[in-house]
mmCIF file of C-alpha atoms in Angstrom:
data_model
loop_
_atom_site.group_PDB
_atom_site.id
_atom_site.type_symbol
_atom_site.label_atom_id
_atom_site.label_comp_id
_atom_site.label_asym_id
_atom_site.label_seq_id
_atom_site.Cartn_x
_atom_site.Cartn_y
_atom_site.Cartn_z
ATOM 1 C CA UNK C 16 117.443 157.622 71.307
ATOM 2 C CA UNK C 17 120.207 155.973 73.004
ATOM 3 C CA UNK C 18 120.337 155.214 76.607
ATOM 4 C CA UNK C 19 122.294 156.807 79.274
ATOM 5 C CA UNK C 20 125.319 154.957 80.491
ATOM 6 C CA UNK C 21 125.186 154.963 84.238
ATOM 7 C CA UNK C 22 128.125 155.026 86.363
ATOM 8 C CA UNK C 23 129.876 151.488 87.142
ATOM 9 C CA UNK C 24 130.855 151.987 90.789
ATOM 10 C CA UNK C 25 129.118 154.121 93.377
ATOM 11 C CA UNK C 26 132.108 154.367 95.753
ATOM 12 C CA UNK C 27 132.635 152.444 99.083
ATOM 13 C CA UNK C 28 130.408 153.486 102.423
ATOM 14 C CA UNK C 29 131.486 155.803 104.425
ATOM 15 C CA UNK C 30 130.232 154.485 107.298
ATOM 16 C CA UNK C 31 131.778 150.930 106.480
ATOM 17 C CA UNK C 32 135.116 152.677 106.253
ATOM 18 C CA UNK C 33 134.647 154.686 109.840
ATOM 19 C CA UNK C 34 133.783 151.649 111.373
ATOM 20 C CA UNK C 35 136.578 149.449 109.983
ATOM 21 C CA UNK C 36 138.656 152.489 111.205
ATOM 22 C CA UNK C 37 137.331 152.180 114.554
ATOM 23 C CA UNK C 38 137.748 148.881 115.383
ATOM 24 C CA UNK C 39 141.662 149.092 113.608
ATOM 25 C CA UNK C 40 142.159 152.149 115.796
ATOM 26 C CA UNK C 41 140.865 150.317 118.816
ATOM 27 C CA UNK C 42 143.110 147.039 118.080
ATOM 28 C CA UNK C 43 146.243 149.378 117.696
ATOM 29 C CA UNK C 44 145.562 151.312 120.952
ATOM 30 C CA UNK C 45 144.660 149.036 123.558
ATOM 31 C CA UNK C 46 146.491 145.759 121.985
ATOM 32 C CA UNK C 47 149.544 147.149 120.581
ATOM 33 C CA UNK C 48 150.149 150.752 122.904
ATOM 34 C CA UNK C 49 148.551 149.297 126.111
ATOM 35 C CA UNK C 50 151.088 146.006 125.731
ATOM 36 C CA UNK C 51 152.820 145.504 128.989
ATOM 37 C CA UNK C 52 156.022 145.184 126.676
ATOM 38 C CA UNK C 53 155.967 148.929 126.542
ATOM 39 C CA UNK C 54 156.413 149.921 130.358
ATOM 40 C CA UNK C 55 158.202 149.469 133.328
ATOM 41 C CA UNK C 56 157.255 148.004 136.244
ATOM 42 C CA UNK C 57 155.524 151.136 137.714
ATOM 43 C CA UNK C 58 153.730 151.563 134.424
ATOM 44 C CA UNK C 59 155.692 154.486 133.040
ATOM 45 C CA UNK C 60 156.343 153.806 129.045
ATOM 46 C CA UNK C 61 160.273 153.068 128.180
ATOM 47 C CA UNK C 62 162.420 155.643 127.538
ATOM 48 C CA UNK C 63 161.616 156.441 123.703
ATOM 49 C CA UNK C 64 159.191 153.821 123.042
ATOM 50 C CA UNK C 65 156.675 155.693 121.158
ATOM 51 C CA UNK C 66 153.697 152.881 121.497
ATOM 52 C CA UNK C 67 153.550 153.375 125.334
ATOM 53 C CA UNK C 68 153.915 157.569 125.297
ATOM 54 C CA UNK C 69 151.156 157.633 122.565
ATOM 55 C CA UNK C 70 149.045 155.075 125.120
ATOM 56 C CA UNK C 71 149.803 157.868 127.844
ATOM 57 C CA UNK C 72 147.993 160.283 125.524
ATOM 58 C CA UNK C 73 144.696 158.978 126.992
ATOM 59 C CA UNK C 74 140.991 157.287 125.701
ATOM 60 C CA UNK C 75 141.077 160.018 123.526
ATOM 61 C CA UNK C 76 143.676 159.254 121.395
ATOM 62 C CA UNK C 77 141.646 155.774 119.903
ATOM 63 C CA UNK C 78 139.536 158.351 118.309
ATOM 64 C CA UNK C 79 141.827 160.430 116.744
ATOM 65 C CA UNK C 80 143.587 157.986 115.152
ATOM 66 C CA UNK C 81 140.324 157.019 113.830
ATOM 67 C CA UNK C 82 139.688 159.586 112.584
ATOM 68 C CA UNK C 83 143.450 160.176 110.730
ATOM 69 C CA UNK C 84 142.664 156.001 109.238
ATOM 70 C CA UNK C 85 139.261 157.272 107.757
ATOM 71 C CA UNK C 86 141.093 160.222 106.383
ATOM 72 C CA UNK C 87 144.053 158.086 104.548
ATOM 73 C CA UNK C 88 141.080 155.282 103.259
ATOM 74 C CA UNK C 89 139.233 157.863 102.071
ATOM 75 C CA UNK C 90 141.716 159.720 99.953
ATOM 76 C CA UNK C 91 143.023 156.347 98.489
ATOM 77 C CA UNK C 92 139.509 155.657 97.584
ATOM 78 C CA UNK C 93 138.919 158.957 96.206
ATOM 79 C CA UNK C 94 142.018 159.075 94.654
ATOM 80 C CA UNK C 95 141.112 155.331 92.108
ATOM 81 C CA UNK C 96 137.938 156.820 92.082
ATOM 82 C CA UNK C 97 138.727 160.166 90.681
ATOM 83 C CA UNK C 98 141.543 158.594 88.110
ATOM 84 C CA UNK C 99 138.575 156.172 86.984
ATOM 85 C CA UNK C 100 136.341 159.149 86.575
ATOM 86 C CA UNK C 101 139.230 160.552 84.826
ATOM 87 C CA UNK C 102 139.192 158.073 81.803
ATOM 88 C CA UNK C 103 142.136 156.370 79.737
ATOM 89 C CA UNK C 104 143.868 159.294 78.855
ATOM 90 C CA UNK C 105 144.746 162.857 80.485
ATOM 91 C CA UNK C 106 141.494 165.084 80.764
ATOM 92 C CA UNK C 107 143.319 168.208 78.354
ATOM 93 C CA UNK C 108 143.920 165.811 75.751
ATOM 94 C CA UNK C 109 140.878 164.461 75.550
ATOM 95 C CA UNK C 110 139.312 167.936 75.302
ATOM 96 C CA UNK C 111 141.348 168.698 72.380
ATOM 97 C CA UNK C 112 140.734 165.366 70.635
ATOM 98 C CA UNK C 113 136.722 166.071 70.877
ATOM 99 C CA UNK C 114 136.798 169.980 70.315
ATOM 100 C CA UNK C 115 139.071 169.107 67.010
ATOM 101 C CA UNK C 116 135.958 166.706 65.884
ATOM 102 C CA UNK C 117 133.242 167.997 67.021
ATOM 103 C CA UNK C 118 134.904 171.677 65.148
ATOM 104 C CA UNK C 119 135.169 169.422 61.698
ATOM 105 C CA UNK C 120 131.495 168.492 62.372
ATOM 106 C CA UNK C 121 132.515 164.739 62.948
ATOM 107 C CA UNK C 122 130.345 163.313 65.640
ATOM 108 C CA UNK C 123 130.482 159.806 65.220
ATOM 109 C CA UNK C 124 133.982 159.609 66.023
ATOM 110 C CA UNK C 125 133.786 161.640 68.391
ATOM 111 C CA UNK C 126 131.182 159.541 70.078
ATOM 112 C CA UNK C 127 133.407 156.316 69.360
ATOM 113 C CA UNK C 128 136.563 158.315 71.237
ATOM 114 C CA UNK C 129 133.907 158.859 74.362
ATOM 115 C CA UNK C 130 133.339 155.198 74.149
ATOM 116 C CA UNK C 131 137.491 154.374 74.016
ATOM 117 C CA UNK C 132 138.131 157.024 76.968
ATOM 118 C CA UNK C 133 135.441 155.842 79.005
ATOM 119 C CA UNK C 134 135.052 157.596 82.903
ATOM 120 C CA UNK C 135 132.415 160.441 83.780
ATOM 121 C CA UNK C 136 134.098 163.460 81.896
ATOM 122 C CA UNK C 137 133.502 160.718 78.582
ATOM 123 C CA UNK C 138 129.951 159.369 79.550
ATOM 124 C CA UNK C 139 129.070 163.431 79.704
ATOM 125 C CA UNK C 140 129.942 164.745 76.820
ATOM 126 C CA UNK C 141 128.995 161.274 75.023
ATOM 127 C CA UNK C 142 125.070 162.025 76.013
ATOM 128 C CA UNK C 143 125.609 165.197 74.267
ATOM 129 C CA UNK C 144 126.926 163.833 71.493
ATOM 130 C CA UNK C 145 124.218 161.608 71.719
ATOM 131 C CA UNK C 146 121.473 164.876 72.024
ATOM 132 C CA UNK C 147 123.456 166.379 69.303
ATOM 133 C CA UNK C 148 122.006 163.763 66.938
ATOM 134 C CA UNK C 149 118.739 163.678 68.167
ATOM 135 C CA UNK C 150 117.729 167.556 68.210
ATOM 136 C CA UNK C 151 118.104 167.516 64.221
ATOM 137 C CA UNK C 152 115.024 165.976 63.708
ATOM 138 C CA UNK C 153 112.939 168.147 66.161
ATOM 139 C CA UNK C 154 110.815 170.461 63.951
ATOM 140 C CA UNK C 155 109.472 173.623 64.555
ATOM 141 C CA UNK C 156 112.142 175.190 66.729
ATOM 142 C CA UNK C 157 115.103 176.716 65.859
ATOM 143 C CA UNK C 158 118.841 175.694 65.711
ATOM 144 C CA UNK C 159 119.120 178.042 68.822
ATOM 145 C CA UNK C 160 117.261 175.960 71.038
ATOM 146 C CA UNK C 161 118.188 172.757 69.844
ATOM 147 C CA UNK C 162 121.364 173.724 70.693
ATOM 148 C CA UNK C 163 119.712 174.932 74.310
ATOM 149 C CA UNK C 164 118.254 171.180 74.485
ATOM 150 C CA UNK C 165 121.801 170.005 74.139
ATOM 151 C CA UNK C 166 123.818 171.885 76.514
ATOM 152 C CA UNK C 167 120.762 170.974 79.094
ATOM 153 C CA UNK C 168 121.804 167.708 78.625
ATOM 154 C CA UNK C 169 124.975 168.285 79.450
ATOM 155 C CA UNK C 170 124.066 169.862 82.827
ATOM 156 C CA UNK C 171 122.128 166.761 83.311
ATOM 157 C CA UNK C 172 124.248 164.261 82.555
ATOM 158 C CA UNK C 173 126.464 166.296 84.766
ATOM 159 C CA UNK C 174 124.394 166.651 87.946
ATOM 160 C CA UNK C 175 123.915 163.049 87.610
ATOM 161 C CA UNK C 176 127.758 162.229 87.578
ATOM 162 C CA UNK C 177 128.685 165.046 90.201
ATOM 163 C CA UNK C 178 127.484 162.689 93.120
ATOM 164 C CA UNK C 179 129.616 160.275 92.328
ATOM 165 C CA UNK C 180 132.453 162.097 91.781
ATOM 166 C CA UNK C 181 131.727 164.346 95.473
ATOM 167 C CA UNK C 182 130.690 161.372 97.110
ATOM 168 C CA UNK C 183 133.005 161.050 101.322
ATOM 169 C CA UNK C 184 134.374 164.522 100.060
ATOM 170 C CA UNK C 185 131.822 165.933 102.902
ATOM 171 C CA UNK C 186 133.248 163.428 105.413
ATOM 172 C CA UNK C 187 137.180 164.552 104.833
ATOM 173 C CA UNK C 188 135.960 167.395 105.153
ATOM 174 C CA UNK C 189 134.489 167.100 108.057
ATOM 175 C CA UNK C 190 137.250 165.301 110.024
ATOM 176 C CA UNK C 191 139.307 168.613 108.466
ATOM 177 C CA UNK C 192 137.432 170.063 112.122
ATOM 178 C CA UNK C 193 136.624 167.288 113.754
ATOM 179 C CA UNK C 194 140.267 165.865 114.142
ATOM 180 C CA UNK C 195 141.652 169.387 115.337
ATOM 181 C CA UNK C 196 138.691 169.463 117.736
ATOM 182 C CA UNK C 197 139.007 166.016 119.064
ATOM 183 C CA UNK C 198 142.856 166.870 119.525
ATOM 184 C CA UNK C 199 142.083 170.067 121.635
ATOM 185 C CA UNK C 200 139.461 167.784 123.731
ATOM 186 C CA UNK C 201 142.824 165.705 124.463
ATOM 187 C CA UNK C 202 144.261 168.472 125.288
ATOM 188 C CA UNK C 203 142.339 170.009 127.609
ATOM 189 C CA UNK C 204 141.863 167.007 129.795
ATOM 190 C CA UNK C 205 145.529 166.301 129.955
ATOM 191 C CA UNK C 206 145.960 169.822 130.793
ATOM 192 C CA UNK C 207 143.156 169.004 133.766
ATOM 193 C CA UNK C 208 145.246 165.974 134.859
ATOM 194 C CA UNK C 209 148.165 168.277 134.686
ATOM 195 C CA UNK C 210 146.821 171.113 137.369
ATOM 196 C CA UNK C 211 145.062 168.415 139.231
ATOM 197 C CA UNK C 212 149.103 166.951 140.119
ATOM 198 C CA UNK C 213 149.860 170.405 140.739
ATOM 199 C CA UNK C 214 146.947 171.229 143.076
ATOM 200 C CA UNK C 215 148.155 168.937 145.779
ATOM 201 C CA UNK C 216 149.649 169.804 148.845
ATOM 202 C CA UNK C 217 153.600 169.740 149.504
ATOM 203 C CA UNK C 218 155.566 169.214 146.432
ATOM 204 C CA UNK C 219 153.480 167.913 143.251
ATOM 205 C CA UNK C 220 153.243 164.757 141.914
ATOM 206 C CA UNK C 221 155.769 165.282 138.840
ATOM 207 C CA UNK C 222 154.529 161.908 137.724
ATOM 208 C CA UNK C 223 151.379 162.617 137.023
ATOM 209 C CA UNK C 224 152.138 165.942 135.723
ATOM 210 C CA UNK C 225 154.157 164.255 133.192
ATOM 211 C CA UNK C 226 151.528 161.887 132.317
ATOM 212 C CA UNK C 227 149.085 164.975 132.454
ATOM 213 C CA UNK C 228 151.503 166.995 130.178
ATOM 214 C CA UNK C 229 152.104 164.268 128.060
ATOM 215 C CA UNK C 230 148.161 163.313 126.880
ATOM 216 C CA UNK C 231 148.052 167.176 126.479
ATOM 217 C CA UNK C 232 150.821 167.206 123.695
ATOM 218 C CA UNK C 233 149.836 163.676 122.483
ATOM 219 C CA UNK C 234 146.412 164.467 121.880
ATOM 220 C CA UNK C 235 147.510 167.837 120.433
ATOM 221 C CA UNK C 236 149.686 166.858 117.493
ATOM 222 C CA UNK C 237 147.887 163.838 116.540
ATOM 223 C CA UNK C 238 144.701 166.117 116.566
ATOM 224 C CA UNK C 239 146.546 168.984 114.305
ATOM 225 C CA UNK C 240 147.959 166.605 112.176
ATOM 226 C CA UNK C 241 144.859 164.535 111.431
ATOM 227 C CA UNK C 242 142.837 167.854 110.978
ATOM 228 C CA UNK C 243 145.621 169.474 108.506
ATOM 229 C CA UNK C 244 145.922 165.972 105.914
ATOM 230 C CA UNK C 245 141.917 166.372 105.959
ATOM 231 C CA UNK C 246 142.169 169.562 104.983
ATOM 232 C CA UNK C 247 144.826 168.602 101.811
ATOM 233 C CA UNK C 248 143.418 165.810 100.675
ATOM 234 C CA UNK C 249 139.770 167.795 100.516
ATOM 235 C CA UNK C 250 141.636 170.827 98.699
ATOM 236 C CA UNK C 251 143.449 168.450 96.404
ATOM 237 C CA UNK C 252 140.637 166.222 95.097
ATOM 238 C CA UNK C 253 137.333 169.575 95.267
ATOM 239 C CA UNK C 254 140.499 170.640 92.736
ATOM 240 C CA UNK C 255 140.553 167.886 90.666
ATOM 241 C CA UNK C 256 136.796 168.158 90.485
ATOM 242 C CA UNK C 257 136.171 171.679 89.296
ATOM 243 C CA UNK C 258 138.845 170.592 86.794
ATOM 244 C CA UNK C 259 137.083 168.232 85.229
ATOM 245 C CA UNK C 260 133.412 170.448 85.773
ATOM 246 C CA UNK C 261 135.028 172.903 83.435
ATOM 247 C CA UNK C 262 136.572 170.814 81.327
ATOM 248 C CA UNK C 263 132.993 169.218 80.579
ATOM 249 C CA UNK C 264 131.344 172.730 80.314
ATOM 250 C CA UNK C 265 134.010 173.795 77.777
ATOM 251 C CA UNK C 266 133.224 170.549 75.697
ATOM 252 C CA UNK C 267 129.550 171.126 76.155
ATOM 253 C CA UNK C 268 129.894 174.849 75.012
ATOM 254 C CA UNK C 269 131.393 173.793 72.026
ATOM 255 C CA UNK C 270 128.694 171.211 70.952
ATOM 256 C CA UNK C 271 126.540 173.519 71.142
ATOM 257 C CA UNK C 272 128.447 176.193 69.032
ATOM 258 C CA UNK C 273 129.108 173.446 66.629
ATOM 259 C CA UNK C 274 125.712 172.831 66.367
ATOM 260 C CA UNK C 275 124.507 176.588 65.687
ATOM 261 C CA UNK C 276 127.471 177.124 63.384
ATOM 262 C CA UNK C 277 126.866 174.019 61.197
ATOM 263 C CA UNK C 278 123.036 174.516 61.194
ATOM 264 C CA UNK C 279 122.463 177.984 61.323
ATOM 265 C CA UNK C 280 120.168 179.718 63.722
ATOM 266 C CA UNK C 281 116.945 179.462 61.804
ATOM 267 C CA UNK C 282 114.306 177.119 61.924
ATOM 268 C CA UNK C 283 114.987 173.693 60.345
#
């Protein structure tokens, strides 16, 4: 029996990708923002310079905005990822290409078009291919369950591949909450620095309940903005995936029918 072809690339860490954000996030905030370039001499930003009103959004905002980076590196990683997964050529017409053999009973070639289209979807349904071959010379069992024996090793190969395929899917969408939550955390304590202005005695400090307002509305549409592209780019590629999950199942399926069809369903 042949050997399983394992997946080439296992994806990049997570957790190097958060920190890289972190540190990138940091850089931007207190280097670029926090620049004395950006404010006046009483330390209010310039009129329309958005680098000092986003610094006035407060220590919150650094982690946000690292949150929004690990968003956007994930989804370009998932993104080559996925279209390597994918193969050479579109997913339907590979489908059709290996249905139309394996229908006319031809599995070599459609064993050497797995090997041309390479990617997950291909290494599946080429260690079914590869089953298909095998299960003939089991005795004393009928064409039935062979062809049971080679749809379970299509759910194999699959659960094998599925990891790869998932993998920093749970951390988009986790940062689908976490960024909306961080943004109402920003909120909340500009809305505190807000009331605090306002609590004084005699006339409030409108300076501070600018800067209070401000962090509150910073915080709030970086936070709903960072929360909403997690949310997209999750929906987008979980899409992509059950895609190609039933486009491997539909292959598989027809193996299998092949197989019974060609061989009957008695023991052989």
């Amino acid at each position: 029996m042949e050997t399983k072809r394992q997946t080439n690339s296992k994806g990049v860490s997570a957790g190097l990708i958060i920190l890289g954000s972190a540190i990138i996030a940091s850089i931007f905030f207190f280097g670029i923002c926090g620049h004395p370039s950006h404010f006046d001499d009483k330390g209010h930003p310039l009129q329309g310079d958005v680098f000092g009103i986003l610094y006035q959004g407060g220590y919150v905002i650094p982690l946000v905005i690292t949150l929004l980076l690990t968003v956007l590196t994930l989804s370009i990683e998932r993104l080559f990822a996925l279209n390597r997964a994918s193969g050479r050529d579109k997913n339907e017409q590979f489908v059709l290409q290996v249905k139309k053999m394996i229908d006319k009973g031809d599995i070599s070639e459609a064993t050497e078009l797995c090997d041309d289209q390479k990617g997950s979807i291909a290494n599946i349904v080429r260690e079914g291919l590869v089953r298909y071959k095998d299960v003939e010379d089991i005795p004393n069992i009928t064409n039935a369950d062979k062809a049971e024996l080679i749809q379970k090793e299509v759910d194999e190969a699959t659960t094998l591949e599925l990891p790869y395929l998932e993998k920093n899917l749970n951390i988009i969408a986790a940062i689908s909450t976490l960024g909306t939550l961080f943004g109402l955390f920003g909120t909340v304590l500009g809305m505190i620095r807000a009331f605090s202005a306002m609590g004084h005695e005699g006339a409030p400090d409108s300076t501070a309940l600018a800067v209070g307002i401000s962090e509150a509305l910073m915080n709030t549409a970086l936070g709903i903005g960072t929360g909403a592209l997690a949310i997209i780019t999750y929906t987008y590629f979980n899409g992509r995936i059950t895609s190609m999950t039933n486009a491997v199942d539909e292959i598989g399926f027809a193996i299998g029918q092949s197989f019974v069809k060609s061989h009957g369903g008695l023991v052989k």
